[in-house]
Coordinates of C-alpha atoms and ligand atoms in Angstrom, one line a residue:
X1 CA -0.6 -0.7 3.4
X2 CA -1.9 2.5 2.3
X3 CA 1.6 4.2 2.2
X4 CA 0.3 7.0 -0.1
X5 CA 2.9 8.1 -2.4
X6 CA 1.2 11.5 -3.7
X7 CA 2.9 11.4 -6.7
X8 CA 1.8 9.9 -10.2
X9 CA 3.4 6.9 -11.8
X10 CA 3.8 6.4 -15.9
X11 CA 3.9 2.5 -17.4
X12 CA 7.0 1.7 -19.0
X13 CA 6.5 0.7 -22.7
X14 CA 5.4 -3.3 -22.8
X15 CA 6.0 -5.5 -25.4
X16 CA 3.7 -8.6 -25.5
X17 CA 3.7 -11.5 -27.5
X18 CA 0.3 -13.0 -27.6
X19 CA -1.6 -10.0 -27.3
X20 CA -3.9 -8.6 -30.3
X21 CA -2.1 -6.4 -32.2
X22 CA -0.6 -3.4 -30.3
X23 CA -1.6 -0.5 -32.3
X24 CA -3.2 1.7 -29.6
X25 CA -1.6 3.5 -26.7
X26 CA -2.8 3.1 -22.5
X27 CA -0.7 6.0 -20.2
X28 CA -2.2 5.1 -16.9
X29 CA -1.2 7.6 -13.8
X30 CA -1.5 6.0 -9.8
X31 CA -2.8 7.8 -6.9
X32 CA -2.7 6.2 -3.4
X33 CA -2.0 3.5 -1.6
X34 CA 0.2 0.6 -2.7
X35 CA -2.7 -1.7 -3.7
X36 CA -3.7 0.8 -6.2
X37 CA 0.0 1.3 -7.6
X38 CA -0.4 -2.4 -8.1
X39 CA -3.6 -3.0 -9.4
X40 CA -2.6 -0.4 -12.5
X41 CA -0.2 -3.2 -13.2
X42 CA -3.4 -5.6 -13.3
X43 CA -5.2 -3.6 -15.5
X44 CA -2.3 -3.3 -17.9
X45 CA -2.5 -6.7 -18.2
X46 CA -5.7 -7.0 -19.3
X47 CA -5.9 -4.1 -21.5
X48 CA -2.3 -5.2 -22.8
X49 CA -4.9 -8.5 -24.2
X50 CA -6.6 -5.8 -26.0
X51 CA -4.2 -4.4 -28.2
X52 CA -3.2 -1.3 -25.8
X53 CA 0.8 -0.8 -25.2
X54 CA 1.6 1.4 -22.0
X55 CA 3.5 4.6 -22.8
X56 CA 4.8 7.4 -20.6
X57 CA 4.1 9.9 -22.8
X58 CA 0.4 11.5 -22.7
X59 CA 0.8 13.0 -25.8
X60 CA 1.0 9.8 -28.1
X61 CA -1.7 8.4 -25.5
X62 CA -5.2 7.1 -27.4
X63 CA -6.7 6.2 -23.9
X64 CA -5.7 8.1 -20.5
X65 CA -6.8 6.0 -16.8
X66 CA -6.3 7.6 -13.5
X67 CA -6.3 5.3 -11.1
X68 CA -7.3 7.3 -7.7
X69 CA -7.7 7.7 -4.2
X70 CA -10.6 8.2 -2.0
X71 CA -8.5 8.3 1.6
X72 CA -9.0 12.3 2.7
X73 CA -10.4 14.5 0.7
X74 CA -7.2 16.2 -0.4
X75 CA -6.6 13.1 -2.5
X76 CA -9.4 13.3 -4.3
X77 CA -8.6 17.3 -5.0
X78 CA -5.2 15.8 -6.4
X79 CA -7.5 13.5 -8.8
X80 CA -9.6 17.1 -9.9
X81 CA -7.1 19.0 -10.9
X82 CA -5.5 16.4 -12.5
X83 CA -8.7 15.6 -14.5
X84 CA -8.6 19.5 -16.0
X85 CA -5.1 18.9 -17.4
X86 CA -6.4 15.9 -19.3
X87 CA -9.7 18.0 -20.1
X88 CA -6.9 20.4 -21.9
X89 CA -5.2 18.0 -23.7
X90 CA -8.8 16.9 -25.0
X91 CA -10.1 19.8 -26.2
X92 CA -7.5 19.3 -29.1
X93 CA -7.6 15.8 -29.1
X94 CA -11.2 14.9 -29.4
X95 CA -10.4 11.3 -30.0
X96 CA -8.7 11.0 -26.3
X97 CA -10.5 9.0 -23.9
X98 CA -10.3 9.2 -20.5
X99 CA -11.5 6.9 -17.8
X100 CA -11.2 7.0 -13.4
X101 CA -10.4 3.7 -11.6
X102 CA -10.4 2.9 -8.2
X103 CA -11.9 4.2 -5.3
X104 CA -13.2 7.6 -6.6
X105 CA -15.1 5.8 -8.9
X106 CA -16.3 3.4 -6.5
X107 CA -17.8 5.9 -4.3
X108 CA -18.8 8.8 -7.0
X109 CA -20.3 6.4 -8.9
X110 CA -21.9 7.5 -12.5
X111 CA -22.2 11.1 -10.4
X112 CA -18.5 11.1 -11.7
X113 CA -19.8 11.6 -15.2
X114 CA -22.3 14.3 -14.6
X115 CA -19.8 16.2 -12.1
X116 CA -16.4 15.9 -14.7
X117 CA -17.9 16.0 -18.2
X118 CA -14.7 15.2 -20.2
X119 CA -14.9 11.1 -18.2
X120 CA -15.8 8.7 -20.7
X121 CA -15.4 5.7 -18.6
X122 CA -15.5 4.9 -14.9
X123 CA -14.4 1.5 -13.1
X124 CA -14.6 0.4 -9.6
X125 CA -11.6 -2.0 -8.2
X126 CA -13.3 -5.3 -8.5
X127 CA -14.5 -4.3 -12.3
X128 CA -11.4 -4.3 -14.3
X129 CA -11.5 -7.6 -15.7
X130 CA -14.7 -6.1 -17.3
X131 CA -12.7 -3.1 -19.2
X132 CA -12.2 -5.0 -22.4
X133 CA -16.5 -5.0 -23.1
X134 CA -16.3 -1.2 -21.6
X135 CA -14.0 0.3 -24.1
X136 CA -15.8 -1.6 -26.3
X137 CA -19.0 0.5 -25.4
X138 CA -17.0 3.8 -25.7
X139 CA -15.4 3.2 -28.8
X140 CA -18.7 3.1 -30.1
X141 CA -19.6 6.5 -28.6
X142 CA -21.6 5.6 -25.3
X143 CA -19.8 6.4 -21.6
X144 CA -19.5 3.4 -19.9
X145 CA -19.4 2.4 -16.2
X146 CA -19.2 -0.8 -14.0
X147 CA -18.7 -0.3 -10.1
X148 CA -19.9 -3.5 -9.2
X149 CA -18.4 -4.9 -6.4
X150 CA -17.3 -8.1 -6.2
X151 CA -17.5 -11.3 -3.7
X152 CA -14.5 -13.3 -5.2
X153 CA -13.2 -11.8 -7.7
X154 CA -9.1 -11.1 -6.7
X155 CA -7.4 -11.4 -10.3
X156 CA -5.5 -14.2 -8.8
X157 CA -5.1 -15.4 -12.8
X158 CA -3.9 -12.0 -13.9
X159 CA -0.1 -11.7 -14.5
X160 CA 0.7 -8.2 -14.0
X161 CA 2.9 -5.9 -16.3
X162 CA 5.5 -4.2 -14.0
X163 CA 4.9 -0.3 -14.5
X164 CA 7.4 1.6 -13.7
X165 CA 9.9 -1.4 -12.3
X166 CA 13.2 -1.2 -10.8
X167 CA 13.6 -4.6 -11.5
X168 CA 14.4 -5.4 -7.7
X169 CA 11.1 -5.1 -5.8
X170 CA 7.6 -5.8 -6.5
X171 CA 3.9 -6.0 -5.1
X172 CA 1.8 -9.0 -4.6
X173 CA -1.4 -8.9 -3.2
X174 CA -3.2 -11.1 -1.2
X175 CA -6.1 -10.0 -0.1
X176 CA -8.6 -7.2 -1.2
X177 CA -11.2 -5.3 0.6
X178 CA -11.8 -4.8 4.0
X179 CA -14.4 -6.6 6.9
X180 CA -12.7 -4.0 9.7
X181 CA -14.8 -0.9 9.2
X182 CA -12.8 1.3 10.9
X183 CA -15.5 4.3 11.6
X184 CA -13.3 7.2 10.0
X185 CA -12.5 4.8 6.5
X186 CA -13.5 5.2 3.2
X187 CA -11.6 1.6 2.4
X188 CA -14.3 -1.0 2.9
X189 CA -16.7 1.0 0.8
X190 CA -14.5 1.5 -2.2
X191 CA -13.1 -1.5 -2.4
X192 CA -15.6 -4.1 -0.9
X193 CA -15.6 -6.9 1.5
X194 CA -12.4 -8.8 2.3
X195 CA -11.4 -11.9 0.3
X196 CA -7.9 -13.7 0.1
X197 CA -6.3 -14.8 -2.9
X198 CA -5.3 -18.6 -3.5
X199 CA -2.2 -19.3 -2.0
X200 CA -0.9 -21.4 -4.7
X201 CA -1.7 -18.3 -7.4
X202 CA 0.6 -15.8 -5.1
X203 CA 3.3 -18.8 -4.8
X204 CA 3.4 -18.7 -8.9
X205 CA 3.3 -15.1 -9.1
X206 CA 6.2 -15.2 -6.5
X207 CA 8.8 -17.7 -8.6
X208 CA 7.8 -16.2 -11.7
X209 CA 9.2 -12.9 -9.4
X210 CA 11.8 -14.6 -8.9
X211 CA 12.5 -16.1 -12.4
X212 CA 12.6 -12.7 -13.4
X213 CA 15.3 -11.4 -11.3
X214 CA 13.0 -9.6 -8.7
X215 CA 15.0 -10.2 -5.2
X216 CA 12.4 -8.7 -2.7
X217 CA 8.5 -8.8 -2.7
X218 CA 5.4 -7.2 -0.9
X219 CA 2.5 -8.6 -0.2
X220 CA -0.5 -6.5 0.2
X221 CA -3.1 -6.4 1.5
X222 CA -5.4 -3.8 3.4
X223 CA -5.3 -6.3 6.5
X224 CA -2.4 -8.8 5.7
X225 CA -3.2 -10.7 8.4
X226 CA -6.6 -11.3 8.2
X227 CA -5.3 -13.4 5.2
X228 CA -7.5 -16.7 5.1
X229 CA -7.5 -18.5 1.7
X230 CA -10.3 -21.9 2.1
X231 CA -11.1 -22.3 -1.1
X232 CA -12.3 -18.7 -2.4
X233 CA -15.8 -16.0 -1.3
X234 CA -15.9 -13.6 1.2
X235 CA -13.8 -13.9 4.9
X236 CA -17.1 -14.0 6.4
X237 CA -18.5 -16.9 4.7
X238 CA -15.4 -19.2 6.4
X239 CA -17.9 -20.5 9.2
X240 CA -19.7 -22.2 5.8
X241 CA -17.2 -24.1 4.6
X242 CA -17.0 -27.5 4.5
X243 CA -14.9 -29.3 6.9
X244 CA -12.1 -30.0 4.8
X245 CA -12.0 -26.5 3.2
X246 CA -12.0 -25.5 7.3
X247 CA -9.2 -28.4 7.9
X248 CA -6.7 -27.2 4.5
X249 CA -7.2 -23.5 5.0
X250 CA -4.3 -21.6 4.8
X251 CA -3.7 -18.5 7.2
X252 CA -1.4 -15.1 7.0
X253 CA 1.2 -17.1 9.4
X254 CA 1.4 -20.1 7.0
X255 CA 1.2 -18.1 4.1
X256 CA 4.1 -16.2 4.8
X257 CA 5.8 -19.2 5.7
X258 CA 5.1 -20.5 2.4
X259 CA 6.5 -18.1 0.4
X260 CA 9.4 -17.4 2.5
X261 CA 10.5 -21.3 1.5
X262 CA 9.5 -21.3 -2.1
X263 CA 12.1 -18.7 -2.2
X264 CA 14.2 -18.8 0.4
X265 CA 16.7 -16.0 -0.7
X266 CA 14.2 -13.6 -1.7
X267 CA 13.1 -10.7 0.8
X268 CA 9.5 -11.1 2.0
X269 CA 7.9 -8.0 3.4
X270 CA 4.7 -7.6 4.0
X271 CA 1.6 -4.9 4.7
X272 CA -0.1 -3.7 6.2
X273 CA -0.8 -5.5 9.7
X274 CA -4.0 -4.2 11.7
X275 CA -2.8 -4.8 15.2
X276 CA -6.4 -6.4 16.5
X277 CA -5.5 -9.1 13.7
X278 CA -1.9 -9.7 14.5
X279 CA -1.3 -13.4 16.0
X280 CA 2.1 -14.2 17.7
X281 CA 2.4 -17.3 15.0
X282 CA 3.1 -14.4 12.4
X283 CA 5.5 -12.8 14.6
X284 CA 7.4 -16.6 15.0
X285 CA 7.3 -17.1 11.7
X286 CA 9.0 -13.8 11.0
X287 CA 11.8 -14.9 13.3
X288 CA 11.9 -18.0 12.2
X289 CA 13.0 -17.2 8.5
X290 CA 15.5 -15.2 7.8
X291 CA 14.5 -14.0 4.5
X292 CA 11.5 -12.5 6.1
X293 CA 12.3 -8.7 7.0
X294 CA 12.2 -7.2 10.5
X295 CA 9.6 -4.8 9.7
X296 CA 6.0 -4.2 10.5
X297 CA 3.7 -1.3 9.5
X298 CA 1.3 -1.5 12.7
X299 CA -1.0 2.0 12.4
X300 CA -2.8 3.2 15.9
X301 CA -4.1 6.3 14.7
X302 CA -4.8 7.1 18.2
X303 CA -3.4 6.9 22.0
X304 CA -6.6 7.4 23.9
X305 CA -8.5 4.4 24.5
X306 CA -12.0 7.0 23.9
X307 CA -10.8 7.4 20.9
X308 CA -10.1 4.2 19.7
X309 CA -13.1 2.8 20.8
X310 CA -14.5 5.6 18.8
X311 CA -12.8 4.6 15.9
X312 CA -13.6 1.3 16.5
X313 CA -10.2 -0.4 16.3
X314 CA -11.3 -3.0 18.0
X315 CA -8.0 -3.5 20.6
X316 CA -6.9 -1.0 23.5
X317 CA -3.6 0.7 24.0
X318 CA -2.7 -1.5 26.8
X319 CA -3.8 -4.5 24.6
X320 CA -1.1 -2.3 21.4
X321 CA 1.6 -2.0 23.9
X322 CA 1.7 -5.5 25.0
X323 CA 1.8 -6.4 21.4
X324 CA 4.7 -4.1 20.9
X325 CA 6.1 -5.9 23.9
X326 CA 5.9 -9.3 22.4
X327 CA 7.0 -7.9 19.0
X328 CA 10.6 -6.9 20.5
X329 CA 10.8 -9.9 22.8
X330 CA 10.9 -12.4 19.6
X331 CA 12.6 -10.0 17.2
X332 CA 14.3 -7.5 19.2
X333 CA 15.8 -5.8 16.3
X334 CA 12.1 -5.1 14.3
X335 CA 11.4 -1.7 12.8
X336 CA 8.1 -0.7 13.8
X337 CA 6.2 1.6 11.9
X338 CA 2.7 3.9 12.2
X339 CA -0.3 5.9 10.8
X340 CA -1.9 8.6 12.9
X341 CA -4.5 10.6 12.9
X342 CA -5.0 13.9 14.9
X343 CA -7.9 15.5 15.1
X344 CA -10.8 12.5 15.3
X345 CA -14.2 14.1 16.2
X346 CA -14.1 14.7 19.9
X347 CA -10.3 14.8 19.9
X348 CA -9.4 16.6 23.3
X349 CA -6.2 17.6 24.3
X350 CA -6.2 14.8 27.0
X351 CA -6.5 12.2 24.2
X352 CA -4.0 14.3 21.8
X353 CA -0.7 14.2 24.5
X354 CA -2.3 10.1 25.1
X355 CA -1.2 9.8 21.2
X356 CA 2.6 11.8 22.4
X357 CA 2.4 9.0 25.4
X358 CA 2.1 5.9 23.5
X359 CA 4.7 7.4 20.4
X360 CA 6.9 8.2 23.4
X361 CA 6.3 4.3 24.8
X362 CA 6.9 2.8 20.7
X363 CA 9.3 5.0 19.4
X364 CA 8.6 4.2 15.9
X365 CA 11.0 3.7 13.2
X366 CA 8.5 6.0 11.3
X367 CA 5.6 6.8 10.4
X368 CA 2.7 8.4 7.8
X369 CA 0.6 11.6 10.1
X370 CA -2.4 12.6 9.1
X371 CA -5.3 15.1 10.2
X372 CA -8.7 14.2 10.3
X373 CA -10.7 14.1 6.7
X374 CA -14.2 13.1 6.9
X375 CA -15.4 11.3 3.7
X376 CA -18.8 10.7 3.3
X377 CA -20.6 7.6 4.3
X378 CA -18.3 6.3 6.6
X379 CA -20.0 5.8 10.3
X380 CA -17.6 8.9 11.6
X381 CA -19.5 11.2 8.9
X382 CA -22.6 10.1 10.1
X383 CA -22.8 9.6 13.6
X384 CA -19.8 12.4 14.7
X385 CA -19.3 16.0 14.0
X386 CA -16.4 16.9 12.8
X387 CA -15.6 19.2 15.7
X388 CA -11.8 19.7 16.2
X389 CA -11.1 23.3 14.5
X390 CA -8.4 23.0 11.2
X391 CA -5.9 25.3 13.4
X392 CA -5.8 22.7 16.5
X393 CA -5.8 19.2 13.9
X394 CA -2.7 20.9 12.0
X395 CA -1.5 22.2 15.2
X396 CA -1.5 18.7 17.1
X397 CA -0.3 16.9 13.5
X398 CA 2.5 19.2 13.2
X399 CA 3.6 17.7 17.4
X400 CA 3.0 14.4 16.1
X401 CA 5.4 15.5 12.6
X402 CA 8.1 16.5 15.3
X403 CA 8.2 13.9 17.9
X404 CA 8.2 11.3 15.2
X405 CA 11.3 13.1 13.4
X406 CA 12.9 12.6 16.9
X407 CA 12.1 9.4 17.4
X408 CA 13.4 8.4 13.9
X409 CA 16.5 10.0 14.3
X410 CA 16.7 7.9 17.8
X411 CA 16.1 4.7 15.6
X412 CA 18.8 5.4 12.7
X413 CA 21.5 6.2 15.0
X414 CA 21.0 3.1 17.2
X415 CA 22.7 1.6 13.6
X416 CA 25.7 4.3 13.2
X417 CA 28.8 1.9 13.6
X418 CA 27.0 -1.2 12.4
X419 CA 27.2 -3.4 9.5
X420 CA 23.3 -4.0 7.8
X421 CA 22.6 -5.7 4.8
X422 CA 20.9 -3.5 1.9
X423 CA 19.4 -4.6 -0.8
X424 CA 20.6 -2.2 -4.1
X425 CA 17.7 -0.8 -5.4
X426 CA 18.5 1.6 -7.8
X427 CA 20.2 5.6 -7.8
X428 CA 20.1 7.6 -5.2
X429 CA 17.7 10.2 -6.2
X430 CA 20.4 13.2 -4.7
X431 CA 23.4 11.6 -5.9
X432 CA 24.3 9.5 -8.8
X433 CA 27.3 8.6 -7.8
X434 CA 25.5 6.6 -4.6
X435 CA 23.2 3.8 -4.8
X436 CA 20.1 3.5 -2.7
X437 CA 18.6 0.4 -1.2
X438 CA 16.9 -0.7 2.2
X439 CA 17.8 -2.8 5.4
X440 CA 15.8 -5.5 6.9
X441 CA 13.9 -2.9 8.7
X442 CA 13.2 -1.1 5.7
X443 CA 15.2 2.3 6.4
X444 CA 16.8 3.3 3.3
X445 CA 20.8 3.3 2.7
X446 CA 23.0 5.2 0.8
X447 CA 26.5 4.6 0.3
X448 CA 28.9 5.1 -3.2
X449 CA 28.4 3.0 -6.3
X450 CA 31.8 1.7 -6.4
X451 CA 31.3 -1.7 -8.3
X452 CA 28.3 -3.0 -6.9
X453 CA 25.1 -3.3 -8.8
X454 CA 21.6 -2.8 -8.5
X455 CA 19.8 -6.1 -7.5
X456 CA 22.9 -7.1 -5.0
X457 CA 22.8 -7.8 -1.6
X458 CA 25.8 -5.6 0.1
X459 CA 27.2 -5.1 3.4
X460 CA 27.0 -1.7 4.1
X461 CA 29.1 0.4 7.2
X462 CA 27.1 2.8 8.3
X463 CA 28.9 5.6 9.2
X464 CA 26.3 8.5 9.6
X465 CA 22.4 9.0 9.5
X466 CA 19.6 11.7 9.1
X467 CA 16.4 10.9 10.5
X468 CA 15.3 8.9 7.8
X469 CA 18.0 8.1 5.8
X470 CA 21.4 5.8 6.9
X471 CA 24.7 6.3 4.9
X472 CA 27.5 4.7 4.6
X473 CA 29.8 2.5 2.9
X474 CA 29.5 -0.7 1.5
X475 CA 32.3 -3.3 2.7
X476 CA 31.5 -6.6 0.7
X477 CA 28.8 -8.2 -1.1
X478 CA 26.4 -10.1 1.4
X479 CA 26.3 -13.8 1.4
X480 CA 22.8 -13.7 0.2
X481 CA 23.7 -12.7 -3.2
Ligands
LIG501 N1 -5.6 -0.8 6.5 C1 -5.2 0.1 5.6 C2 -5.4 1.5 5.9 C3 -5.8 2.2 4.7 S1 -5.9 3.9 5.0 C4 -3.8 -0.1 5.2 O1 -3.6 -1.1 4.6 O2 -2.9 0.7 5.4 C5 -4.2 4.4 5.3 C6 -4.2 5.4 6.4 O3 -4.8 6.6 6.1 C7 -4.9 4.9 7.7 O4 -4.1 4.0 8.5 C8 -5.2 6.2 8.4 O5 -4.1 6.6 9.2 C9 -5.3 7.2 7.2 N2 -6.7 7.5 7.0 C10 -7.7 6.7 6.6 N3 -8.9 7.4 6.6 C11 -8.6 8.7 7.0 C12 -9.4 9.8 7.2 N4 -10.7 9.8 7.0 N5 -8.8 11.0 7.6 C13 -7.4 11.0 7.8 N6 -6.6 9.9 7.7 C14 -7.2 8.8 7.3
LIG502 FE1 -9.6 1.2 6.6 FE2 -9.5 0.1 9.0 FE3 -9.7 -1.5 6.9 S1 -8.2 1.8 8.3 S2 -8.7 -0.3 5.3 S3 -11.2 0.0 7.6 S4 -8.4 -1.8 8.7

C-alpha cells in the first residue's frame, strides 16, 4: 500500500462537538505511504479530544506534526529540510511546537532530539493514543517521546477526522505492521509486528463512510491479505488461540466479503496484496461482488528468482506468474499493478533484463520504480553491500520507467472505444472544466463537467488515452448511482 505520494497534505478546519474547548491550532503535514496519510486522520481525532482544531495555515498553527517516512533515504531528506522551514518559522515564534510521527521517529528514536534541536516531541505509530499525556509534558517545558511499539493496539475505536477529503473516497485500515521482513524494508521495524483490526470496528467505520456520503473505500494494510482478526494480539499468536477464537476467525477473503455486503453499492478497493499471501478465495470473492474493483497492487520488486530469494519474498517468479495466470482467468478484465526495485545488492545485468522479462510477461497497468536505498538495520544493510554503482541503479530504473510507460499505454488503449464506469471524484487538476474520477481498475478518467457531479457514478466513452490517463465523454449516469 505504500503508494508514496511525495507531497504534503494540510487538515481541513474541524469542527467538533464534544471535544474540550477548541482554542488551540494542530496543522499536521503527511509523508509516505497511504497508512500514514491515514493515520494523521487518527491522530486528529485524538488531539481534536484535546482542544486542538486542524488548520491549513502554519502561520495561525500553536502545534506543527510531520507525520514521515522512513522507506529510502530520500524520504527522510524530504522530512529534513522540511524540519528547517519549521525551525524558521520558530525562531519568531518561540511558543511553536513541533513534534515527528511515524516511522522516522520510530527508528531515530530520542537521537531525533539531539540530531534536530528545534523537535519538541517525537511519536512512534502505535503511540498516538498516548499524545494527549505528551503535550501535556511539553506544555510544561520537558521534550517528550514515546516509541513504544505496540502488540494490539490498532485504534480500532478511533473515528477519524477526514483531512483533506473529497468527500468521495476514504482509507480504512485493517491491519498494521508487518510479520514479512522483507530483507531490504524498513516497514516491520517502524511500525511493528502485524495485527488485524476487529472486523466488526472496520464494518462501523465503513457505514458511518457511507452515512456520510463516501461512495468508495480503501482498506489498508501493509499486507491486506495477511488480514486475520481472532479476537485481537499479534498474527503470530493465532496458533494460541482458543478453539472457538480459531473456529470464528475472520480472514482477508471473508473480510472483504463482508464489507462488500454491508454496502453493497459502495466501491471496495483494497491494498496492498503481497503475492506470497494472496489466496485464490480473495480473488473469487473479488469476482464474485461487483462492488469490489478489478484492481490489485501486487509488487515483485524483482524478476530473478536470486534475487528474490535474496530479498526474501518468499514465492518464485514461476510461482508470481502463475498467480497472474489465475488472476486473469477469474477476472480477465483486472488491472494489475507493481513496485520495483533496481539495483538490490548483487543486482547483475542477468537478473536486471529477468525484471524486463517478467514486466514484458505481466504488462502491468502501472506501477511505482524505485532504486535501491539501504536503510539501516534491515537484514540487506547488514548482511549485503550495497554494491550496484548509483549510475547503473538509475540507469536500469530509468529501463524499468520506460518499459512500464509502454506497457501502460498498452493497457489504456485496450479501453479506447469502450464504455467504463467512473466514479466523479473531484476537478481535473489541468482542467476545470473536466471532472476526474477512476474505473474499476483504477485508471483515472477525464471527460467534461457537463451536469454531472462529484460523488456520481457516470458512464463515460472513452474516446482517447495517454499512458496513464483515459478521456472521454460521459454518456449517462451509471445505474449504481
Ligand atoms: N507491503 C508494503 C510495502 C511498503 S514499501 C505495502 O503495503 O506497499 C513500498 C515499496 O517501497 C515497496 O514495495 C518497495 O518497492 C519500495 N521499497 C521499500 N524499501 C525500499 C528500499 N530500501 N529501497 C528502495 N525501495 C524500497
Ligand atoms: Fe515491507 Fe515486505 Fe512488509 S516490503 S511492509 S516487509 S511485505
Amino acid at each position: 500500500m505504500e503508494k508514496i505520494i511525495d507531497e504534503a497534505i494540510q487538515g481541513n478546519t474541524l469542527s467538533i462537538e464534544d471535544s474540550k474547548q477548541n482554542t488551540r491550532k494542530l496543522y499536521i503535514e503527511s509523508y509516505g505511504c497511504q497508512m500514514n496519510f491515514s493515520d494523521s486522520e487518527i491522530v486528529a481525532a485524538i488531539l481534536a479530544k484535546e482542544g486542538f482544531n486542524t488548520t491549513q495555515n502554519l502561520e495561525d498553527a500553536d502545534l506543527v506534526l510531520v507525520n514521515t517516512c522512513s522507506i529510502r533515504e530520500k524520504a527522510e531528506l524530504t522530512v529534513r529540510k522540511r524540519l528547517e522551514k519549521f525551525n524558521a518559522v520558530k525562531k519568531s515564534r518561540p511558543n511553536l511546537k513541533v513534534g515527528v510521527l511515524g516511522c522516522m521517529a520510530e527508528r531515530l528514536k530520542s537521537k531525533f532530539l539531539e540530531e534536530e534541536k528545534i523537535v519538541d516531541l517525537v511519536v512512534g505509530p502505535d503511540a498516538y493514543k498516548d499524545l494527549p499525556n505528551l503535550i501535556q509534558e511539553i506544555d510544561e517545558g520537558r521534550n517528550a517521546v514515546n516509541v513504544i511499539l505496540s502488540k494490539d493496539e490498532t485504534y480500532g475505536d478511533v473515528a477519524p477526522v477526514r483531512l483533506n477529503s473529497n468527500g468521495v473516497t476514504a482509507f480504512v485500515s485493517i491491519t498494521r505492521g508487518c510479520d514479512n521482513m522483507c530483507t531490504f524494508c524498513v516497514v516491520p521495524f517502524t511500525r511493528g509486528r502485524e495485527r488485524s483490526r476487529d472486523a466488526q470496528s472496520i464494518i462501523a467505520e465503513v457505514n458511518d463512510l457511507w452515512s456520510k456520503g463516501f461512495k468508495e473505500v480503501t482498506l489498508l494494510g501493509q499486507n491486506v491479505d495477511s488480514y486475520l482478526w481472532f479476537g485481537g494480539g499479534l498474527k503470530k499468536d493465532f496458533d494460541k488461540a482458543s478453539e472457538m477464537q480459531k473456529a470464528t476467525s475472520i480472514n482477508f477473503a471473508k473480510l472483504l466479503e463482508m464489507v462488500a455486503k454491508a454496502q453493497p453499492k459502495m466501491r471496495i478497493r483494497f491494498s496492498t496484496s503481497n503475492p506470497q499471501d494472496m489466496t485464490l478465495d480473495v480473488i473469487e470473492t473479488m469476482a464474485k461482488y461487483e462492488n469490489i474493483c478489478n484492481y490489485i497492487h501486487l509488487p515483485v520488486q524483482s524478476g530473478s528468482n536470486r534475487i528474490l530469494k535474496e530479498m526474501n519474498r518468499l514465492h518464485t517468479r514461476e510461482e508470481y506468474f502463475q498467480l497472474i495466470k489465475d488472476i486473469r482467468s477469474i477476472i480477465p478484465d483486472c488491472a494489475i499493478s507493481q513496485d520495483m526495485i533496481s539495483g538490490f545488492p548483487t543486482e547483475t545485468e542477468e537478473d536486471h533484463k529477468d525484471t524486463l522479462s517478467l514486466m514484458e510477461f505481466v504488462k502491468y497497468d502501472f506501477g511505482f520504480m524505485f532504486a535501491y536505498s539501504e536503510r539501516p538495520g534491515t537484514l540487506a544493510a547488514r548482511k549485503l553491500k550495497d554494491d550496484v554503482p548509483d549510475e547503473i541503479k538509475k540507469r536500469r530504473l530509468t529501463e524499468i520507467i520506460n518499459l512500464q510507460r509502454g506497457h501502460g499505454l498498452y493497457r489504456t488503449q485496450q479501453h479506447v472505444g469502450k464504455v467504463v464506469e467512473v466514479l466523479i471524484e473531484g476537478t481535473s487538476k489541468k482542467s476545470d472544466q473536466h471532472w476526474m474520477g477512476r474505473n474499476s481498475q483504477n485508471t483515472v478518467v477525464v471527460f467534461p463537467k457537463e451536469y454531472y457531479k462529484v460523488g456520481e457514478f457516470v458512464n463515460v466513452k472513452i474516446e482517447d488515452c495517454t499512458s496513464a490517463t483515459l478521456i472521454g465523454k460521459a454518456i449517462a449516469h451509471s445505474k449504481n448511482n
